[in-house]
XYZ file of C-alpha atoms in Angstrom:
681
model
C 0.000 0.000 0.000
C 1.381 3.420 -0.972
C 1.832 6.153 1.663
C -0.990 8.146 0.107
C -3.330 5.197 0.400
C -2.272 4.580 3.980
C -3.219 8.055 5.252
C -6.846 8.161 6.286
C -9.169 11.065 5.553
C -9.419 11.879 9.254
C -5.597 11.839 9.492
C -5.391 14.158 6.522
C -7.689 16.565 8.303
C -5.515 16.512 11.409
C -2.054 16.640 9.840
C -2.140 19.864 7.904
C -0.281 20.372 4.632
C 3.203 19.835 6.074
C 2.100 16.610 7.744
C 0.499 15.365 4.547
C 3.680 15.975 2.590
C 5.751 14.287 5.287
C 3.471 11.257 4.998
C 4.308 10.989 1.322
C 1.199 12.638 -0.140
C 1.312 15.455 -2.644
C -0.586 18.689 -2.320
C -2.562 17.612 -5.364
C -3.671 14.462 -3.551
C -5.061 16.097 -0.434
C -5.659 19.772 0.290
C -4.448 21.411 3.541
C -5.979 20.327 6.837
C -9.371 21.474 7.894
C -10.230 19.846 11.204
C -10.610 22.221 14.111
C -7.526 22.231 16.338
C -7.756 20.673 19.812
C -8.821 23.244 22.376
C -6.310 24.030 25.133
C -7.590 24.549 28.639
C -7.569 28.304 28.092
C -6.029 31.157 30.064
C -6.469 31.350 33.784
C -8.982 33.740 35.296
C -7.229 36.951 36.374
C -6.839 37.587 40.087
C -9.677 39.386 41.817
C -13.337 39.547 40.897
C -12.907 40.575 37.257
C -14.603 38.123 34.887
C -14.216 39.901 31.524
C -11.137 41.411 29.910
C -11.233 43.361 26.629
C -8.161 44.028 24.485
C -8.117 46.249 21.419
C -6.393 44.622 18.442
C -6.775 47.494 15.984
C -9.069 48.701 13.194
C -10.927 45.774 11.663
C -9.951 46.693 8.093
C -8.167 49.788 6.829
C -8.372 50.669 3.142
C -9.756 53.402 0.954
C -12.902 51.528 0.017
C -14.825 52.900 -2.942
C -18.070 52.455 -4.872
C -17.963 54.875 -7.831
C -15.638 56.710 -10.176
C -15.976 59.197 -13.070
C -13.378 61.037 -15.149
C -13.199 64.687 -16.249
C -10.194 66.386 -17.865
C -7.682 63.899 -16.504
C -9.040 63.966 -12.951
C -10.821 60.903 -11.580
C -13.501 61.608 -8.984
C -14.037 58.636 -6.652
C -16.810 58.079 -4.096
C -16.051 56.243 -0.853
C -17.774 53.152 0.531
C -18.446 52.239 4.165
C -15.941 54.780 5.462
C -16.380 57.612 7.929
C -16.636 60.365 6.918
C -18.221 59.730 3.523
C -16.026 61.455 0.958
C -15.260 62.162 -2.680
C -11.650 62.526 -3.763
C -10.190 64.117 -6.881
C -7.261 62.076 -8.215
C -5.030 63.680 -10.826
C -4.144 60.705 -13.005
C -1.050 62.275 -14.573
C 0.666 63.026 -11.243
C -0.871 60.120 -9.343
C -1.812 62.435 -6.490
C -5.074 63.310 -4.754
C -5.666 67.004 -5.399
C -8.813 67.566 -3.333
C -11.167 65.730 -1.006
C -14.648 66.745 0.083
C -16.687 65.168 2.879
C -20.436 64.641 2.862
C -22.606 64.958 5.942
C -24.780 61.856 5.571
C -24.899 58.316 4.242
C -22.393 55.479 4.333
C -21.462 54.999 0.648
C -21.518 56.821 -2.678
C -22.635 54.594 -5.539
C -23.907 57.390 -7.787
C -21.711 60.088 -9.324
C -22.653 62.126 -12.395
C -20.888 64.979 -14.173
C -22.340 68.079 -15.736
C -19.293 68.380 -17.977
C -20.226 71.686 -19.576
C -20.736 73.467 -16.245
C -18.083 71.438 -14.328
C -20.476 70.281 -11.632
C -20.253 66.881 -9.938
C -23.402 65.416 -8.411
C -23.305 62.640 -5.811
C -26.029 60.421 -4.380
C -25.544 58.414 -1.201
C -26.728 55.149 0.277
C -28.159 55.382 3.795
C -29.217 53.039 6.585
C -32.261 55.182 7.301
C -34.094 58.018 5.587
C -34.406 61.524 6.978
C -31.139 63.173 5.929
C -29.911 64.635 2.612
C -28.969 62.069 -0.006
C -28.171 64.340 -2.954
C -25.064 66.590 -3.119
C -23.349 68.977 -5.548
C -19.621 69.720 -5.780
C -18.587 72.752 -7.855
C -15.410 71.639 -9.628
C -14.661 75.232 -10.641
C -13.886 75.773 -6.960
C -12.908 72.309 -5.670
C -11.416 73.770 -2.518
C -14.991 74.457 -1.398
C -16.923 71.536 0.091
C -19.803 69.760 -1.597
C -23.208 71.073 -0.555
C -26.356 69.127 0.243
C -29.208 69.716 -2.196
C -31.895 67.851 -0.277
C -33.486 64.471 0.139
C -35.031 62.291 -2.532
C -38.029 60.366 -1.272
C -36.250 57.066 -1.941
C -33.686 56.310 0.767
C -30.818 55.231 -1.522
C -29.540 56.911 -4.664
C -28.118 54.262 -7.007
C -27.595 56.212 -10.227
C -27.590 59.767 -11.538
C -27.621 61.270 -15.025
C -27.307 64.858 -16.253
C -29.210 65.831 -19.396
C -27.499 68.229 -21.842
C -29.671 71.095 -20.516
C -28.226 70.562 -17.017
C -31.263 68.925 -15.392
C -30.351 65.994 -13.142
C -32.257 62.696 -12.922
C -31.918 60.070 -10.200
C -32.947 56.482 -9.496
C -32.557 54.180 -6.527
C -34.912 52.765 -3.937
C -34.861 51.240 -0.483
C -32.992 47.982 -1.256
C -35.865 45.686 -0.420
C -39.382 44.510 -1.060
C -42.548 46.507 -0.553
C -41.755 49.996 -1.881
C -41.210 50.479 -5.607
C -38.471 52.940 -6.655
C -39.342 56.216 -8.351
C -37.707 58.428 -10.931
C -36.553 61.766 -9.508
C -35.581 65.110 -11.039
C -33.462 67.968 -9.711
C -33.591 71.230 -11.679
C -30.615 73.488 -10.806
C -32.467 76.495 -12.219
C -35.235 76.218 -9.616
C -33.310 74.079 -7.060
C -36.409 71.883 -6.804
C -36.535 68.096 -6.403
C -39.502 66.560 -8.225
C -41.104 63.132 -7.949
C -41.682 61.808 -11.488
C -43.613 58.735 -10.388
C -43.180 54.951 -10.258
C -42.476 53.437 -13.680
C -42.498 49.819 -12.454
C -44.699 49.105 -9.391
C -43.266 45.608 -8.860
C -39.577 46.569 -9.042
C -37.439 46.362 -5.912
C -34.581 48.602 -7.059
C -33.543 50.917 -9.909
C -29.828 51.118 -10.681
C -29.685 52.799 -14.072
C -30.703 56.156 -15.539
C -29.635 58.131 -18.620
C -31.015 61.311 -20.163
C -31.238 63.474 -23.257
C -32.948 66.863 -23.588
C -36.195 65.108 -24.529
C -36.146 61.673 -22.859
C -35.093 60.001 -19.639
C -34.240 56.296 -19.709
C -34.905 54.382 -16.500
C -33.790 50.805 -15.787
C -35.083 48.727 -12.878
C -36.007 45.220 -11.790
C -35.314 42.923 -8.867
C -31.919 43.276 -7.233
C -32.885 42.592 -3.603
C -36.026 41.101 -2.085
C -36.789 38.739 -4.953
C -39.813 36.485 -5.202
C -43.471 37.177 -4.414
C -44.239 38.686 -7.823
C -41.307 41.102 -7.965
C -40.478 42.298 -11.451
C -37.782 41.286 -13.906
C -35.704 43.681 -15.988
C -37.651 46.704 -17.198
C -36.441 49.635 -19.285
C -38.636 52.706 -19.658
C -38.419 55.840 -21.762
C -39.905 58.903 -20.029
C -40.999 61.700 -22.355
C -40.042 64.930 -20.580
C -42.677 66.956 -22.448
C -45.696 64.665 -22.098
C -44.552 62.998 -18.829
C -45.526 59.600 -20.231
C -43.582 56.374 -19.689
C -43.101 53.815 -22.483
C -41.768 50.315 -21.911
C -38.899 49.792 -24.360
C -37.326 46.703 -22.774
C -35.702 44.478 -25.422
C -37.504 41.139 -25.487
C -34.275 39.220 -24.862
C -33.688 41.113 -21.593
C -37.090 40.619 -20.020
C -36.204 37.325 -18.317
C -33.155 38.807 -16.576
C -33.521 40.077 -12.994
C -32.739 43.750 -13.640
C -31.337 46.451 -15.868
C -27.848 47.214 -14.549
C -26.364 50.046 -16.625
C -27.443 52.736 -19.116
C -25.359 55.237 -21.079
C -26.081 57.636 -23.943
C -23.487 57.255 -26.706
C -24.250 59.493 -29.653
C -27.473 58.321 -31.277
C -27.743 55.125 -29.252
C -28.501 53.973 -25.724
C -26.164 51.347 -24.285
C -27.982 49.058 -21.857
C -27.054 45.996 -19.818
C -28.609 43.569 -17.375
C -27.563 41.857 -14.174
C -28.206 38.160 -14.468
C -29.303 35.366 -12.201
C -30.303 32.096 -13.748
C -30.186 33.867 -17.132
C -26.947 35.057 -18.795
C -26.468 38.810 -18.795
C -27.171 40.828 -21.932
C -25.883 44.040 -23.488
C -27.687 46.108 -26.096
C -27.130 49.149 -28.291
C -30.586 50.682 -28.752
C -31.486 53.332 -31.327
C -32.638 56.564 -29.684
C -34.763 57.358 -32.737
C -36.461 53.946 -32.759
C -36.024 51.907 -29.542
C -37.459 48.827 -31.248
C -34.248 48.743 -33.293
C -31.234 47.439 -31.417
C -28.152 45.253 -31.513
C -27.931 42.759 -28.648
C -25.416 40.220 -27.367
C -25.242 37.676 -24.576
C -22.394 38.581 -22.244
C -20.049 36.639 -19.960
C -20.660 36.508 -16.218
C -23.459 37.571 -13.916
C -23.425 41.342 -14.374
C -22.443 43.985 -16.927
C -21.705 47.561 -15.877
C -19.536 50.656 -16.495
C -19.614 51.254 -20.233
C -16.660 52.907 -21.968
C -16.377 53.388 -25.738
C -13.120 53.357 -27.726
C -13.653 53.532 -31.483
C -16.005 50.749 -32.562
C -15.572 48.836 -29.315
C -17.699 49.006 -26.173
C -15.878 47.949 -23.001
C -17.569 47.075 -19.731
C -16.983 45.092 -16.535
C -18.552 41.928 -15.210
C -17.915 40.747 -11.634
C -14.107 40.839 -11.925
C -13.130 41.050 -15.603
C -13.299 43.407 -18.550
C -15.375 42.539 -21.607
C -14.951 43.928 -25.135
C -17.974 44.054 -27.437
C -18.136 45.297 -31.009
C -21.862 45.841 -31.726
C -21.409 46.232 -35.469
C -19.802 42.802 -35.832
C -21.406 41.122 -32.827
C -18.029 40.014 -31.472
C -17.896 39.763 -27.688
C -15.218 38.280 -25.453
C -13.048 38.677 -22.390
C -10.533 41.511 -22.595
C -7.615 39.886 -20.810
C -5.467 42.439 -18.994
C -3.371 39.941 -17.030
C -4.019 41.754 -13.758
C -6.652 41.170 -11.101
C -8.808 44.291 -11.261
C -11.403 42.887 -8.842
C -14.809 44.517 -8.822
C -14.740 47.670 -10.928
C -16.707 50.797 -10.051
C -15.572 53.092 -12.829
C -14.417 52.751 -16.439
C -13.629 55.678 -18.750
C -11.629 56.322 -21.929
C -8.437 58.316 -21.351
C -6.069 59.261 -24.180
C -6.859 56.126 -26.173
C -6.628 53.884 -23.108
C -9.073 52.765 -20.417
C -9.032 54.040 -16.856
C -10.431 51.393 -14.475
C -11.356 52.139 -10.864
C -10.838 48.964 -8.842
C -12.676 48.026 -5.662
C -9.281 46.951 -4.330
C -8.488 50.638 -3.802
C -6.462 51.481 -6.877
C -6.807 52.947 -10.368
C -5.311 51.299 -13.461
C -4.759 52.462 -17.023
C -5.149 49.752 -19.654
C -3.841 49.966 -23.214
C -5.811 48.774 -26.219
C -3.656 45.633 -26.424
C -4.703 44.670 -22.894
C -1.501 45.576 -21.059
C -1.762 47.582 -17.868
C 0.436 50.614 -18.325
C 0.100 51.975 -14.790
C -1.535 51.462 -11.419
C -2.080 54.102 -8.739
C -2.684 52.960 -5.167
C -5.148 55.430 -3.699
C -3.720 55.229 -0.199
C -0.249 56.052 -1.496
C -1.750 58.811 -3.644
C -3.139 60.566 -0.568
C -6.646 59.166 -0.204
C -8.030 59.460 3.349
C -7.689 55.813 4.430
C -9.877 54.971 7.421
C -11.514 51.912 9.036
C -14.305 50.276 7.047
C -17.470 48.886 8.421
C -16.911 45.136 8.291
C -18.555 41.841 7.302
C -17.641 38.369 8.566
C -14.991 37.409 11.101
C -12.940 34.257 11.644
C -10.104 33.366 13.980
C -7.671 30.491 14.413
C -4.055 29.324 14.097
C -2.774 32.658 15.370
C -4.687 34.918 13.007
C -7.931 36.844 13.065
C -9.577 37.625 9.732
C -12.046 40.462 9.191
C -14.005 40.762 5.953
C -14.513 44.059 4.194
C -15.168 45.387 0.702
C -12.731 43.932 -1.788
C -10.695 42.003 0.717
C -10.059 40.433 4.087
C -7.752 41.899 6.746
C -5.431 39.314 8.328
C -4.410 40.264 11.867
C -1.357 38.463 13.250
C -2.307 37.759 16.863
C 1.181 36.585 17.839
C 3.605 38.921 16.112
C 1.301 41.848 15.414
C 0.758 43.479 12.060
C -2.032 43.443 9.499
C -2.105 42.663 5.794
C -5.064 43.021 3.442
C -5.830 39.982 1.318
C -7.534 40.844 -1.953
C -10.741 39.045 -2.825
C -13.640 40.282 -4.955
C -16.873 41.281 -3.278
C -17.412 40.777 0.450
C -16.572 37.961 2.870
C -19.946 37.730 4.615
C -18.878 34.957 7.016
C -15.846 32.726 7.412
C -14.193 29.849 9.284
C -10.582 28.904 9.990
C -10.210 25.149 9.574
C -6.835 23.598 10.297
C -5.178 26.949 9.718
C -6.884 27.581 6.369
C -9.410 30.396 5.945
C -12.665 29.719 4.108
C -15.088 32.540 3.304
C -18.641 32.720 2.003
C -18.189 35.414 -0.627
C -20.834 37.888 -1.833
C -21.912 38.493 -4.554
C -22.139 35.212 -6.467
C -18.515 34.381 -5.609
C -19.157 31.125 -3.742
C -16.412 30.009 -1.327
C -12.883 31.418 -1.274
C -9.867 30.015 0.600
C -6.541 31.286 1.910
C -3.700 29.226 3.343
C -1.163 31.478 5.119
C 1.474 28.755 4.860
C 1.288 28.654 1.074
C 2.303 32.218 0.307
C -0.450 32.296 -2.314
C -3.262 34.876 -2.554
C -6.880 34.063 -1.855
C -8.429 31.755 -4.444
C -11.910 30.582 -5.281
C -12.599 27.100 -3.906
C -16.230 26.689 -4.996
C -18.427 28.527 -7.438
C -21.764 29.817 -6.204
C -24.859 27.879 -7.261
C -26.831 29.717 -9.935
C -28.588 32.825 -8.538
C -27.532 31.957 -4.948
C -25.506 35.114 -4.604
C -25.481 35.957 -0.887
C -23.792 33.607 1.600
C -25.005 34.516 5.085
C -23.592 32.033 7.592
C -20.851 29.392 7.695
C -20.311 26.458 10.049
C -17.919 23.484 10.259
C -19.586 20.090 10.654
C -16.901 18.087 12.479
C -18.841 14.822 12.258
C -19.331 14.772 8.495
C -16.204 16.881 7.929
C -18.009 19.391 5.760
C -18.140 23.163 5.625
C -21.776 24.276 5.626
C -22.870 27.564 4.064
C -26.319 29.131 4.376
C -27.311 31.432 1.520
C -29.937 33.756 0.090
C -31.036 34.431 -3.476
C -31.543 38.179 -3.731
C -33.220 38.071 -7.126
C -35.292 34.879 -7.018
C -36.310 34.691 -3.360
C -35.644 31.711 -1.120
C -32.155 30.395 -0.535
C -29.932 27.356 -0.284
C -27.642 25.218 1.837
C -24.194 24.317 0.485
C -21.721 21.682 1.611
C -18.030 21.775 0.762
C -15.491 19.028 1.422
C -12.121 20.753 1.843
C -10.156 17.548 1.303
C -11.698 16.489 -2.003
C -12.986 19.873 -3.149
C -16.401 18.388 -3.858
C -19.524 20.370 -3.084
C -23.298 20.102 -3.073
C -26.108 22.616 -2.965
C -29.811 22.268 -2.317
C -32.024 25.149 -3.439
C -34.917 26.142 -1.174
C -34.489 23.462 1.496
C -37.004 25.240 3.762
C -39.484 26.492 1.135
C -39.400 28.660 -1.976
C -39.817 31.848 0.040
C -37.477 31.535 3.038
C -33.746 32.044 2.659
C -31.382 30.061 4.870
C -30.095 32.852 7.074
C -28.406 30.699 9.725
C -26.910 27.248 10.088
C -25.489 25.237 12.967
C -24.708 21.566 13.496
C -24.795 18.964 16.242
C -23.990 15.264 16.037
C -23.892 15.313 12.248
C -27.296 16.983 11.933
C -27.427 20.473 10.474
C -30.060 22.970 11.595
C -31.239 25.590 9.119
C -32.844 28.868 10.178
C -35.282 30.549 7.816
C -36.054 34.191 7.128
C -38.071 35.999 4.468
C -37.143 39.182 2.606
C -40.808 39.894 1.898
C -43.103 41.705 4.294
C -45.559 38.807 4.255
C -45.265 35.035 4.152
C -43.641 32.315 6.286
C -40.517 32.969 8.337
C -38.733 31.629 11.390
C -38.834 27.952 10.415
C -36.050 25.719 11.782
C -35.293 22.595 9.737
C -33.205 19.632 10.917
C -31.198 18.594 7.865
C -29.043 15.646 6.830
C -26.143 17.388 5.031
C -24.805 14.173 3.531
C -28.070 12.864 2.099
C -29.307 16.391 1.372
C -32.734 15.852 2.884
C -34.964 17.162 5.631
C -35.297 15.158 8.839
C -37.916 17.262 10.580
C -38.921 20.873 11.080
C -40.396 23.126 13.700
C -42.148 26.488 13.455
C -41.014 29.077 15.995
C -44.273 30.992 15.629
C -42.543 34.345 16.176
C -43.130 37.371 13.933
C -39.512 37.664 12.772
C -37.143 35.348 10.952
C -34.127 33.544 12.380
C -31.030 35.708 12.776
C -28.672 33.126 14.314
C -28.431 29.516 15.453
C -26.130 27.641 17.830
C -26.186 24.235 19.486
C -25.134 23.031 22.933
C -25.740 19.489 24.107
C -29.281 18.501 23.247
C -30.421 22.063 22.669
C -30.547 24.252 19.578
C -30.649 27.971 20.353
C -32.447 30.125 17.777
C -32.336 33.905 18.027
C -34.714 35.803 15.805
C -34.315 39.230 14.305
C -35.288 41.715 17.033
C -34.418 39.379 19.871
C -36.819 36.470 20.177
C -35.020 33.537 21.827
C -36.260 30.022 21.074
C -34.651 26.936 22.611
C -35.376 23.638 20.855
C -34.801 20.214 22.392
C -33.351 18.421 19.371
C -33.961 14.781 20.355
C -37.532 15.588 21.399
C -38.106 17.939 18.439
C -39.845 20.352 20.789
C -39.588 23.997 21.817
C -38.783 24.119 25.522
C -38.196 27.842 26.076
C -39.027 31.204 24.518
C -38.136 34.693 25.693
C -38.115 38.258 24.370
C -34.696 39.934 24.426
C -35.603 42.801 22.163
C -33.965 45.243 24.574
C -30.585 43.722 23.682
C -31.209 42.735 20.063
C -32.844 45.413 17.918
C -31.993 43.784 14.584
C -29.610 41.024 13.497
C -27.384 38.980 15.793
C -24.832 36.150 15.845
C -24.294 33.220 18.240
C -21.261 31.082 19.088
C -20.658 28.451 21.791
C -17.505 28.707 23.925
C -16.432 27.882 27.482
C -19.639 26.073 28.255
C -22.025 28.904 27.364
C -23.552 30.505 24.263
C -22.211 33.933 23.354
C -24.246 36.345 21.303
C -23.643 39.744 19.800
C -26.120 42.275 18.477
C -25.491 45.689 16.973
C -25.223 47.080 20.492
C -24.346 44.348 23.007
C -22.192 41.280 23.660
C -24.051 38.825 25.883
C -24.077 35.201 27.011
C -26.837 32.588 27.329
C -26.712 29.992 30.100
C -27.297 26.607 28.392
C -29.072 25.196 31.480
C -31.237 28.039 32.759
C -31.409 29.931 29.417
C -30.795 33.173 31.338
C -29.192 35.982 29.340
C -26.412 38.122 30.859
C -24.729 41.190 29.375
C -20.971 40.752 28.908
C -20.120 44.060 27.190
C -22.753 46.764 26.993
C -22.564 49.352 24.219
C -20.094 47.355 22.141
C -21.740 48.982 19.092
C -19.799 47.072 16.461
C -19.148 48.775 13.148
C -20.808 46.106 11.009
C -22.154 46.706 7.528
C -24.515 43.747 7.143
C -25.161 42.458 10.628
C -22.945 41.685 13.634
C -20.551 38.744 13.884
C -18.325 37.088 16.432
C -16.037 34.090 16.443
C -13.850 32.247 18.951
C -10.309 30.893 18.862
C -9.014 27.536 20.044
C -9.094 28.734 23.668
C -12.640 30.021 23.519
C -11.547 33.674 23.404
C -14.113 35.851 21.620
C -13.271 38.188 18.728
C -15.707 40.801 17.506
C -15.863 44.538 16.805
C -16.213 47.399 19.261
C -16.974 50.328 17.017
C -14.742 49.691 14.000
C -11.977 48.173 16.127
C -11.302 44.444 16.348
C -11.333 43.396 19.995
C -10.407 40.268 21.925
C -12.840 39.493 24.740
C -11.744 37.018 27.413
C -14.730 36.058 29.502
C -14.877 33.747 32.499
C -18.533 32.952 33.219
C -19.322 32.585 36.921
C -19.995 28.970 37.827
């Protein structure tokens, strides 16, 4: 028997890569180890009565994170994302230096920038967590030393796109990023300084992300981006006649099955349009302005198409991580290979016969027509105001803590100190460290990514996302079946999925809608080889809060229980015979697994106003909400505050994780903290 045949799967999980190689196996035979390390006894309780000790590690993730970019006269204007304060910077491409920065007074990110090129005015629209503050701004580029000024508030909370007509009138589209309220078309007239509601073109849309305008017509693209299902619309493209105030549906027939219109741009006598896909491939079209029923259309590559830039006969645009070149007159379409990882792109413009790409990794690149990158400019080095991001998932183990952000993951060295940012497209929504290797559930539509610090290699994709299952929400290691479990949501279709991934073989499975066709799988935990799935619903009506016991190997339901509470499941954890389910807004449900029965319910809405996370350690269940770190006694089910007012700087819901000693890692504000807690016996 060869050495590779003699090493068992369990041994492979315990050895790690170096042990596997020492046993005579190649890295191609078995991937690095993934079993959780044995837990030491843990640090001793400090002298005296103190039972909790908090240590600041440092900002969770530092980077100039961005969400938009436009170019005017050699200066690239870039809008920040999830940073404080919200800002726009002016980068002079020739010198590679930031010339000016202006801060806005509201919002968390700037997705929408639009230029009035003739009058040298830059408009910005912000994304907000709540309405009630300005979301539309103007920066006079004739006097860039002066700050941008707030123009007012559109009735829709988030501004996703802006367009300036040749006569200087501004049009805006956006929404509230969810089901129930259809997005409108908005107008701002600088002559009167009035914001006008132009109505709802598509009553069943959940979001509008594209607008373009001429002196006579406004083009508005919408569909379902978030909150899919329950009759939400597909891609719709409308032409709004500015004189008659009448909307006409001009959606190309081939685009109508796609989830949404993603991008619009006026280019001479044509309208360039694209979709964001789900189960359907994305499309791009060049539509005649004179006769919208006349168009050239192509099926694209990837799950989105955005940021048009025209050079000669070619139209360039970005998908999730790559550039695409399309020649409408010939119909040719293919990847434009630049040989460099540009990540998610938020700006693309022609510049002196080249392309200027604004990368979500925090840099700007110029790309020649032959595909070579002639230059990159790191925004931090150029003088951008780098500050801590709001963060996503968190994982800890083997001496490192990992914090997910936009366009990367920050790796904190817990032994030697220091932080490095690992590039990965999108957002690491949740993650686990298994045998020293990091695994992330990666939004949007990026599946699972992995990083082995011993390899010296960058992060790499380990599993592609199932079709239309774009939003991983929760990860958990099943140590009985030796599988990584990932709970996910489909933003565009509704419902969700449960994935399994075997880190040794690289094989994976996915089951779509294991709870029902409405509930996503927001949370997952495991006990004794049984997975427990927690359901939630993006719609305002319909079932939610179901907990399903699931066989992850057979891919089938064992039993289910209805919590009967008004909100969906935010987090799950197991301890002994019990499964602890915490709902959004703080409903606690304890389920006796063997008896398949609810044995305890309680309202902890005072501690949990929204989302939450749970993790077992040191014989108790720890939980964190947006405001508070707390523990749950697994015998009495009593809840005790561990750290009040922790107020973590999370973008999409709080997280916590524990190391091999049961030490908790989470955020206090935007700072990563280590919390050592010794529950009273």
